[in-house]
Short mmCIF file of C-alpha atoms and ligand atoms in Angstrom, two decimals:
data_model
loop_
_atom_site.label_atom_id
_atom_site.label_comp_id
_atom_site.label_asym_id
_atom_site.label_seq_id
_atom_site.Cartn_x
_atom_site.Cartn_y
_atom_site.Cartn_z
CA MET A 81 33.58 18.48 17.08
CA ARG A 82 34.03 15.36 15.04
CA THR A 83 33.72 13.02 18.06
CA ALA A 84 30.79 15.03 19.42
CA LEU A 85 29.06 14.69 16.07
CA SER A 86 29.73 11.03 15.61
CA ARG A 87 28.65 10.04 19.13
CA LEU A 88 25.25 8.56 18.61
CA ALA A 89 22.27 10.33 20.10
CA LEU A 90 21.33 6.86 21.35
CA ASP A 91 24.51 7.01 23.49
CA GLY A 92 23.92 10.56 24.69
CA GLY A 93 25.42 12.49 21.74
CA ALA A 94 23.72 15.45 20.04
CA PRO A 95 21.02 14.35 17.61
CA VAL A 96 21.35 15.28 13.95
CA ARG A 97 17.95 16.93 14.09
CA ASP A 98 15.50 18.10 16.73
CA ARG A 99 12.56 19.02 14.54
CA PRO A 100 10.05 16.19 14.12
CA TRP A 101 10.43 14.07 11.01
CA PRO A 102 7.50 14.86 8.66
CA SER A 103 5.54 11.66 8.75
CA TYR A 104 2.80 10.47 6.51
CA GLU A 105 0.85 9.66 9.66
CA ASN A 106 0.11 13.30 10.28
CA GLY A 107 -2.72 13.18 7.77
CA ASP A 108 -2.46 16.93 7.14
CA ASN A 109 -0.32 16.30 4.12
CA PHE A 110 -0.72 17.70 0.63
CA ILE A 111 -4.15 19.19 1.27
CA ALA A 112 -4.78 22.46 -0.59
CA ALA A 113 -7.40 25.21 -0.29
CA GLU A 114 -9.00 24.00 -3.52
CA ASP A 115 -9.64 20.60 -1.87
CA GLU A 116 -11.43 22.27 1.02
CA GLU A 117 -13.47 24.32 -1.45
CA GLU A 118 -14.66 21.29 -3.34
CA ALA A 119 -15.59 19.43 -0.14
CA VAL A 120 -17.41 22.50 1.21
CA THR A 121 -19.30 22.81 -2.06
CA ALA A 122 -20.49 19.23 -1.61
CA LEU A 123 -21.40 19.97 2.01
CA ARG A 124 -23.45 23.00 1.02
CA GLU A 125 -25.33 21.01 -1.59
CA ARG A 126 -26.71 18.94 1.31
CA ARG A 127 -26.91 15.78 -0.74
CA TYR A 128 -24.50 13.37 0.84
CA PHE A 129 -25.77 10.11 -0.64
CA ARG A 130 -24.63 9.26 -4.16
CA TYR A 131 -27.89 7.70 -5.26
CA ASP A 132 -30.67 10.27 -5.47
CA ASP A 133 -32.61 11.92 -8.28
CA ARG A 134 -29.46 13.23 -9.98
CA PRO A 135 -28.09 11.16 -12.83
CA TYR A 136 -25.06 9.28 -11.51
CA HIS A 137 -22.59 11.18 -13.71
CA ALA A 138 -23.77 14.47 -12.14
CA THR A 139 -22.89 13.35 -8.59
CA HIS A 140 -19.48 13.86 -6.96
CA ASN A 141 -19.05 10.09 -7.03
CA GLY A 142 -19.80 10.15 -10.75
CA ARG A 143 -17.23 12.89 -11.38
CA LEU A 144 -14.66 11.00 -9.32
CA ASN A 145 -15.50 7.94 -11.37
CA GLU A 146 -14.72 9.79 -14.59
CA ARG A 147 -11.46 11.23 -13.33
CA ILE A 148 -10.15 7.88 -12.11
CA SER A 149 -11.29 5.97 -15.17
CA ALA A 150 -9.43 8.51 -17.31
CA LEU A 151 -6.30 8.38 -15.14
CA LEU A 152 -6.14 4.59 -15.15
CA SER A 153 -7.75 3.93 -18.55
CA SER A 154 -10.16 1.51 -16.90
CA ARG A 155 -13.76 0.92 -17.95
CA HIS A 156 -15.35 0.90 -14.48
CA MET A 157 -14.65 2.42 -11.10
CA LEU A 158 -16.48 2.19 -7.78
CA ALA A 159 -15.78 4.37 -4.75
CA CYS A 160 -16.10 2.64 -1.37
CA THR A 161 -15.50 3.10 2.34
CA SER A 162 -11.97 1.67 2.54
CA GLY A 163 -9.23 -0.15 0.69
CA THR A 164 -9.81 -3.25 2.79
CA ALA A 165 -13.51 -3.21 1.84
CA VAL A 166 -12.49 -2.88 -1.82
CA ILE A 167 -10.29 -5.99 -1.69
CA ALA A 168 -13.13 -7.91 -0.03
CA LEU A 169 -15.65 -6.56 -2.54
CA SER A 170 -13.44 -7.68 -5.44
CA LEU A 171 -13.24 -11.16 -3.97
CA PHE A 172 -17.01 -11.28 -3.39
CA ALA A 173 -17.56 -10.21 -6.98
CA LEU A 174 -15.37 -13.08 -8.23
CA GLY A 175 -17.99 -15.41 -6.77
CA LEU A 176 -15.63 -18.18 -5.60
CA PRO A 177 -17.08 -20.94 -3.42
CA PRO A 178 -16.88 -20.16 0.32
CA GLY A 179 -13.64 -21.29 1.95
CA SER A 180 -11.59 -21.06 -1.27
CA PRO A 181 -7.81 -20.90 -0.83
CA VAL A 182 -6.65 -17.42 -1.90
CA ALA A 183 -2.95 -16.56 -2.14
CA CYS A 184 -1.45 -13.32 -0.82
CA PRO A 185 2.06 -12.21 0.12
CA ALA A 186 3.46 -12.94 3.58
CA PHE A 187 4.97 -9.46 3.56
CA THR A 188 2.20 -6.91 3.14
CA PHE A 189 -0.14 -4.76 5.14
CA SER A 190 -2.53 -7.09 6.96
CA ALA A 191 -5.48 -5.77 4.90
CA ALA A 192 -4.96 -8.48 2.25
CA PRO A 193 -5.25 -11.57 4.49
CA SER A 194 -7.94 -9.80 6.55
CA ALA A 195 -10.06 -9.10 3.47
CA ILE A 196 -9.65 -12.70 2.30
CA MET A 197 -10.94 -13.87 5.68
CA LEU A 198 -13.77 -11.34 5.66
CA VAL A 199 -15.06 -12.96 2.48
CA GLY A 200 -14.86 -16.38 4.14
CA HIS A 201 -11.88 -17.64 2.13
CA ARG A 202 -8.61 -19.09 3.38
CA PRO A 203 -5.42 -17.01 3.00
CA VAL A 204 -2.43 -18.95 1.62
CA LEU A 205 0.75 -17.05 2.36
CA VAL A 206 3.34 -16.70 -0.39
CA GLY A 207 6.96 -15.83 0.39
CA VAL A 208 8.76 -12.78 -0.95
CA GLU A 209 12.17 -12.63 -2.58
CA ASP A 210 15.18 -10.48 -1.69
CA ASP A 211 13.65 -7.25 -2.99
CA LEU A 212 10.42 -8.08 -1.11
CA HIS A 213 8.45 -8.71 -4.31
CA LEU A 214 6.14 -11.73 -4.38
CA ASP A 215 8.14 -14.92 -4.99
CA VAL A 216 6.49 -16.16 -8.17
CA VAL A 217 8.22 -19.57 -8.06
CA HIS A 218 6.71 -20.13 -4.62
CA LEU A 219 3.35 -18.85 -5.90
CA ARG A 220 3.36 -21.40 -8.72
CA ARG A 221 4.15 -24.18 -6.26
CA LEU A 222 1.35 -23.15 -3.91
CA ILE A 223 -1.21 -22.79 -6.70
CA GLU A 224 -0.63 -26.48 -7.38
CA ALA A 225 -0.14 -27.75 -3.85
CA GLU A 226 -2.95 -25.78 -2.18
CA ASN A 227 -5.40 -25.59 -5.07
CA VAL A 228 -5.33 -21.79 -4.91
CA ARG A 229 -8.42 -20.26 -6.57
CA ALA A 230 -7.39 -16.58 -6.75
CA VAL A 231 -4.36 -14.41 -6.05
CA VAL A 232 -4.25 -11.09 -4.21
CA VAL A 233 -0.99 -9.50 -5.29
CA VAL A 234 0.20 -6.39 -3.41
CA HIS A 235 2.53 -3.66 -4.61
CA VAL A 236 3.98 -3.40 -1.15
CA ARG A 237 5.53 -0.16 0.12
CA GLY A 238 5.10 1.46 -3.30
CA PHE A 239 7.24 -1.00 -5.30
CA ALA A 240 5.37 -2.93 -7.98
CA SER A 241 5.43 -6.69 -7.81
CA ASP A 242 6.44 -8.34 -11.06
CA ILE A 243 2.82 -8.21 -12.15
CA ARG A 244 3.42 -9.82 -15.53
CA ALA A 245 5.05 -12.86 -13.93
CA VAL A 246 2.25 -13.09 -11.37
CA LEU A 247 -0.38 -12.87 -14.13
CA ALA A 248 1.41 -15.53 -16.15
CA ALA A 249 1.38 -17.89 -13.16
CA ALA A 250 -2.31 -17.20 -12.50
CA ASP A 251 -3.29 -17.43 -16.17
CA ALA A 252 -1.55 -20.78 -16.49
CA ALA A 253 -3.81 -22.05 -13.70
CA GLY A 254 -6.89 -20.20 -15.00
CA ILE A 255 -7.38 -18.22 -11.78
CA PRO A 256 -8.07 -14.48 -11.34
CA VAL A 257 -5.76 -11.87 -9.81
CA VAL A 258 -6.84 -8.99 -7.58
CA GLU A 259 -4.25 -6.22 -7.38
CA ASP A 260 -3.90 -4.44 -4.07
CA ALA A 261 -2.48 -1.34 -5.76
CA VAL A 262 -3.06 0.96 -2.78
CA PRO A 263 0.54 2.22 -2.57
CA VAL A 264 1.03 2.74 -6.34
CA LEU A 265 -1.88 4.90 -7.47
CA GLY A 266 -0.75 6.68 -10.64
CA VAL A 267 2.36 4.52 -11.15
CA SER A 268 2.87 2.47 -14.31
CA PHE A 269 4.55 -0.82 -15.07
CA ASP A 270 5.80 -1.13 -18.65
CA GLY A 271 3.67 1.88 -19.57
CA ARG A 272 0.42 0.50 -18.15
CA PRO A 273 -1.12 1.81 -14.91
CA LEU A 274 -0.77 -0.55 -11.96
CA GLY A 275 -4.14 -1.74 -10.69
CA THR A 276 -5.34 -2.42 -14.26
CA PHE A 277 -3.51 -5.70 -14.82
CA GLY A 278 -5.66 -7.90 -12.57
CA ALA A 279 -9.39 -8.64 -12.77
CA PHE A 280 -9.76 -5.92 -10.12
CA GLY A 281 -7.47 -3.17 -8.86
CA ALA A 282 -7.95 -1.97 -5.28
CA PHE A 283 -7.01 1.50 -3.99
CA SER A 284 -7.42 3.34 -0.70
CA THR A 285 -7.93 7.04 0.06
CA GLN A 286 -7.20 6.65 3.75
CA ALA A 287 -5.11 9.42 5.36
CA ASP A 288 -1.75 7.66 4.81
CA LYS A 289 -2.25 7.24 1.07
CA PRO A 290 -1.45 9.45 -1.94
CA VAL A 291 -5.05 10.74 -2.08
CA ASN A 292 -6.25 11.45 1.44
CA THR A 293 -9.94 11.68 2.33
CA GLY A 294 -9.47 10.36 5.86
CA GLU A 295 -11.14 7.07 4.99
CA GLY A 296 -12.15 5.64 1.64
CA GLY A 297 -11.12 3.54 -1.32
CA PHE A 298 -12.11 2.51 -4.82
CA LEU A 299 -11.86 -0.37 -7.22
CA VAL A 300 -11.30 -0.44 -10.97
CA THR A 301 -12.13 -3.21 -13.42
CA ASP A 302 -12.87 -3.75 -17.11
CA ASP A 303 -15.22 -6.68 -16.47
CA SER A 304 -18.78 -5.29 -16.63
CA GLU A 305 -20.54 -8.28 -15.06
CA ALA A 306 -18.08 -8.56 -12.19
CA TYR A 307 -18.39 -4.81 -11.74
CA ALA A 308 -22.19 -5.05 -11.57
CA ARG A 309 -21.88 -7.71 -8.85
CA ALA A 310 -19.42 -5.49 -6.95
CA VAL A 311 -21.85 -2.55 -7.16
CA VAL A 312 -24.67 -4.70 -5.78
CA HIS A 313 -22.51 -6.05 -2.95
CA CYS A 314 -21.43 -2.49 -2.18
CA GLY A 315 -25.06 -1.52 -1.56
CA GLY A 316 -26.45 -0.89 -5.06
CA TYR A 317 -29.86 -2.42 -4.46
CA GLU A 318 -33.34 -1.34 -5.66
CA GLY A 319 -32.23 -0.35 -9.12
CA ARG A 320 -29.17 1.60 -8.02
CA MET A 321 -26.74 -0.74 -9.71
CA ALA A 322 -28.25 0.14 -13.10
CA ARG A 323 -27.35 3.82 -12.57
CA HIS A 324 -23.72 2.87 -13.14
CA PHE A 325 -24.65 1.65 -16.63
CA PRO A 326 -26.35 4.47 -18.58
CA ASP A 327 -26.15 2.33 -21.74
CA GLY A 328 -27.76 -0.72 -20.16
CA ALA A 329 -26.74 -2.94 -17.25
CA PRO A 330 -25.47 -6.51 -17.65
CA PRO A 331 -27.81 -9.33 -16.58
CA VAL A 332 -27.02 -9.23 -12.85
CA SER A 333 -29.89 -9.19 -10.36
CA ASP A 334 -29.50 -6.78 -7.49
CA GLN A 335 -31.31 -9.26 -5.24
CA ASP A 336 -28.99 -12.21 -5.80
CA HIS A 337 -26.10 -10.92 -3.72
CA PRO A 338 -25.86 -9.66 -0.13
CA HIS A 339 -25.51 -5.88 0.35
CA PHE A 340 -22.75 -4.51 2.56
CA ALA A 341 -23.26 -0.74 2.36
CA TRP A 342 -19.62 0.11 1.62
CA ARG A 343 -20.53 3.13 -0.51
CA MET A 344 -18.48 6.32 -0.52
CA ASP A 345 -20.39 9.47 0.45
CA GLU A 346 -20.51 12.63 -1.64
CA VAL A 347 -18.32 14.85 0.54
CA ARG A 348 -15.43 12.42 0.43
CA ALA A 349 -15.87 11.88 -3.28
CA ALA A 350 -15.60 15.65 -3.83
CA LEU A 351 -12.42 15.77 -1.74
CA ALA A 352 -10.88 12.84 -3.59
CA HIS A 353 -11.81 14.34 -6.96
CA SER A 354 -10.01 17.56 -6.12
CA MET A 355 -6.92 15.88 -4.68
CA LEU A 356 -6.51 13.64 -7.70
CA GLY A 357 -5.81 16.76 -9.74
CA ARG A 358 -2.52 17.19 -7.88
CA LEU A 359 -1.54 13.52 -7.80
CA PRO A 360 1.04 13.83 -10.60
CA GLN A 361 2.70 16.70 -8.73
CA ARG A 362 2.80 14.69 -5.54
CA LEU A 363 4.21 11.61 -7.26
CA ALA A 364 6.88 13.71 -8.96
CA ARG A 365 7.98 15.06 -5.58
CA HIS A 366 8.17 11.60 -4.04
CA ARG A 367 10.17 10.39 -6.98
CA ARG A 368 12.62 13.30 -6.87
CA THR A 369 13.23 12.83 -3.16
CA TYR A 370 13.62 9.09 -3.43
CA ASP A 371 15.96 9.17 -6.42
CA ALA A 372 18.18 11.80 -4.83
CA LEU A 373 18.46 9.69 -1.68
CA ALA A 374 19.03 6.48 -3.60
CA ASP A 375 21.93 8.09 -5.45
CA VAL A 376 23.67 9.02 -2.21
CA LEU A 377 22.92 5.85 -0.26
CA ASP A 378 23.88 3.44 -2.98
CA GLY A 379 27.54 3.35 -2.02
CA HIS A 380 26.96 2.41 1.64
CA ASP A 381 28.63 -0.85 2.41
CA GLY A 382 26.18 -3.43 3.75
CA LEU A 383 23.09 -1.36 2.92
CA SER A 384 20.95 -1.74 -0.17
CA LEU A 385 17.66 -0.46 -1.50
CA ARG A 386 14.98 -2.46 -3.27
CA ALA A 387 15.39 -2.98 -6.99
CA PRO A 388 12.20 -2.13 -8.91
CA SER A 389 10.68 -5.05 -10.83
CA ALA A 390 10.45 -2.80 -13.93
CA PRO A 391 12.08 0.58 -14.67
CA GLY A 392 10.28 3.33 -12.76
CA ALA A 393 7.70 0.98 -11.19
CA TYR A 394 7.83 2.57 -7.72
CA THR A 395 6.55 5.63 -5.88
CA GLY A 396 9.35 6.34 -3.41
CA GLN A 397 7.00 7.07 -0.51
CA PHE A 398 9.21 5.00 1.78
CA LEU A 399 12.91 4.43 2.06
CA THR A 400 12.99 0.68 2.60
CA MET A 401 16.60 -0.19 3.44
CA ARG A 402 18.01 -3.68 3.62
CA LEU A 403 20.89 -4.30 6.04
CA ASP A 404 23.06 -7.18 4.91
CA ARG A 405 22.86 -10.20 7.20
CA ALA A 406 21.14 -8.19 9.96
CA ARG A 407 19.05 -10.07 12.49
CA ALA A 408 15.83 -8.53 13.84
CA GLN A 409 17.62 -7.13 16.88
CA ASP A 410 20.29 -5.50 14.69
CA SER A 411 17.70 -3.74 12.52
CA GLU A 412 15.85 -2.76 15.66
CA TRP A 413 19.01 -1.19 17.07
CA TYR A 414 19.59 0.64 13.76
CA ALA A 415 16.01 1.99 13.67
CA GLU A 416 16.21 3.11 17.28
CA ALA A 417 19.52 4.83 16.63
CA LEU A 418 17.93 6.69 13.70
CA CYS A 419 14.92 7.67 15.81
CA ALA A 420 17.28 9.07 18.45
CA GLU A 421 18.90 11.17 15.69
CA GLY A 422 15.45 12.60 14.87
CA ILE A 423 14.52 10.39 11.92
CA LYS A 424 11.38 8.30 12.16
CA ALA A 425 12.51 4.78 11.30
CA VAL A 426 11.00 1.38 12.04
CA ALA A 427 12.40 -2.13 11.93
CA LEU A 428 9.70 -4.16 10.22
CA GLY A 429 10.77 -7.35 12.00
CA SER A 430 10.79 -5.67 15.42
CA THR A 431 9.92 -7.97 18.30
CA ARG A 432 9.14 -5.10 20.65
CA ARG A 433 6.78 -3.26 18.31
CA PRO A 434 4.99 -5.90 16.24
CA ASN A 435 4.56 -4.51 12.73
CA ALA A 436 1.31 -5.18 10.86
CA ARG A 437 3.29 -6.12 7.71
CA ALA A 438 5.13 -9.13 9.16
CA PHE A 439 3.13 -12.33 8.73
CA TRP A 440 4.09 -13.83 12.07
CA ASN A 441 2.22 -10.98 13.75
CA TRP A 442 -1.06 -11.97 12.07
CA CYS A 443 -2.12 -14.03 15.10
CA TYR A 444 -5.71 -14.09 13.84
CA LEU A 445 -4.39 -16.22 10.99
CA VAL A 446 -1.16 -17.94 12.07
CA GLY A 447 -1.84 -18.34 15.80
CA SER A 448 0.08 -16.82 18.67
CA ASP A 449 3.31 -18.82 18.31
CA ALA A 450 5.40 -16.38 16.27
CA GLU A 451 8.39 -18.73 16.10
CA ALA A 452 6.29 -21.52 14.64
CA ALA A 453 4.79 -19.09 12.12
CA ARG A 454 8.24 -17.83 11.12
CA ALA A 455 9.44 -21.39 10.67
CA SER A 456 6.79 -21.89 7.96
CA LEU A 457 8.46 -19.21 5.78
CA PRO A 458 11.97 -18.86 7.18
CA HIS A 459 13.57 -17.04 4.22
CA THR A 460 10.79 -14.47 4.08
CA ALA A 461 11.01 -13.98 7.85
CA ARG A 462 14.76 -13.31 7.60
CA ARG A 463 14.22 -10.90 4.69
CA ILE A 464 11.72 -8.91 6.75
CA ASP A 465 14.11 -8.93 9.74
CA ARG A 466 16.72 -7.05 7.70
CA ILE A 467 14.47 -4.11 6.84
CA VAL A 468 14.61 -0.59 8.26
CA ASP A 469 11.88 1.59 6.84
CA ILE A 470 11.56 5.39 6.80
CA PRO A 471 8.51 7.34 5.57
CA LEU A 472 9.34 9.99 2.97
CA SER A 473 6.76 12.77 3.03
CA ALA A 474 5.93 14.59 -0.20
CA HIS A 475 7.02 17.75 1.61
CA LEU A 476 10.61 16.75 2.40
CA THR A 477 12.98 19.64 1.72
CA ALA A 478 16.61 19.51 0.66
CA ASP A 479 17.46 20.21 4.34
CA ASP A 480 15.35 17.27 5.50
CA ARG A 481 17.09 15.09 2.96
CA ALA A 482 20.50 16.26 4.12
CA ASP A 483 19.52 15.49 7.74
CA LEU A 484 18.43 12.02 6.71
CA VAL A 485 21.69 11.30 4.92
CA ARG A 486 23.75 12.65 7.84
CA ALA A 487 21.79 10.53 10.30
CA ILE A 488 22.19 7.42 8.17
CA ASP A 489 25.92 8.10 7.69
CA LYS A 490 26.35 8.44 11.43
CA VAL A 491 24.28 5.41 12.40
CA HIS A 492 25.65 3.31 9.59
CA ALA A 493 29.27 3.95 10.59
CA ALA A 494 28.42 2.90 14.15
CA TRP A 495 26.58 -0.13 12.85
CA ARG A 496 29.62 -1.21 10.80
CA ARG A 497 31.78 -0.86 13.91
CA ARG A 498 29.26 -2.94 15.84
CA CYS A 499 29.30 -5.60 13.14
CA LEU A 500 33.11 -5.76 13.21
CA SER A 501 33.24 -5.97 16.99
CA GLN A 502 30.61 -8.70 17.02
CA GLY A 503 32.56 -10.54 14.35
CA ALA A 504 30.79 -13.40 12.63
CA ALA A 505 27.65 -12.95 14.72
CA VAL A 506 26.31 -10.38 12.26
C1 LIG B 1326 -3.48 1.04 3.62
C2 LIG B 1326 -3.45 -0.19 2.85
C3 LIG B 1326 -4.60 -0.98 2.68
C4 LIG B 1326 -5.89 -0.71 3.38
O1 LIG B 1326 -6.52 0.47 3.08
P1 LIG B 1326 -7.67 0.96 4.09
O2 LIG B 1326 -8.37 2.03 3.33
O3 LIG B 1326 -6.98 1.48 5.31
O4 LIG B 1326 -8.56 -0.19 4.40
C5 LIG B 1326 -4.52 -2.11 1.90
N1 LIG B 1326 -3.37 -2.45 1.30
C6 LIG B 1326 -2.26 -1.73 1.43
C7 LIG B 1326 -1.01 -2.17 0.74
C8 LIG B 1326 -2.24 -0.58 2.21
O5 LIG B 1326 -1.12 0.12 2.35
#
């Protein structure tokens, strides 16, 4: 029994689990009847555009605005078509000269560098430290060396970057920060909601995110003039921008800035409004699951989890495991072994399945020579190579958790044996 159990499924043994691992990619995740009701109500009203003869606060977008502003204690909010559009919109609203160098992490979803390029700026990649948070020492160096004009900081994989340190570096240089806070909606850092530290906070409501409207996103800011510019860029022309300011709009002309039509429609806004009501519940579930797993996995030799940059500044939507001294092929083996056991795991540095979070795969930016790209940030590349990542659905049960721990125990024991037999190579 014992040998049968410990023989890896990868080597023909019985897998720990044969039910599919609940993945955030399914989309049908944490949607309740009340969400459908609210969306159907909006459908039946047959007014799908947020700017019509209703006052803005009486629209579904307006109600969503109020709910998010209350949740995040931010003055302004604007719902848009996607998180990527929101990052771009924030950068447009900052009004930097075209071609400005803008810093972003080298380990993040490719939305950040893509949005910087969409605006016509030049991404400057900043390394990450051991826990995959932005390396603020490197950031400071690049701000000087590359004349960086703005920073897009990302709270990657649901762990907050050290936002205070990032802000201090940016403030010292007098440049603005845009927070890509997509993975940390509703999470606080030192008691303040993430996404409200920078000049703009960007969020997404795409199907993989904590509020799922299929596609969508929103920005928050306290800067009324920058907000007015963002509204105009988003498609708030012909007096529509002023609807966001019932007490009087700032002196921003809605003809001075190009219009991109990145507005959120009313049906999606209704859906998002409803789902936000259950966000605290969803976050609590993620946190419970993550903390229970972290407790058990902590003692595994050669495996560590990310340390939060402040107490509680994480969601726990992913189990991002670091394998000591692992090369990309080792992590790839580990992830494949977990997949064979029935757990959906990915090696972020995989060479066979290029991950959108590894900077050397951003060919549109770094060119097609991955080795040359890696050589520009070798420590960050090696840190990404060591990562095996597992999505943790909000619906994981105690049984799912037990399966995950059993699979990791099994694969990890085999990995340790592999390391020993390969000696100093690993
Ligand atoms: C998903 C994601 C985005 C992009 O959101 P979209 O709505 O898909 O454009 C941006 N940043 C991070 C960190 C993300 O995870």
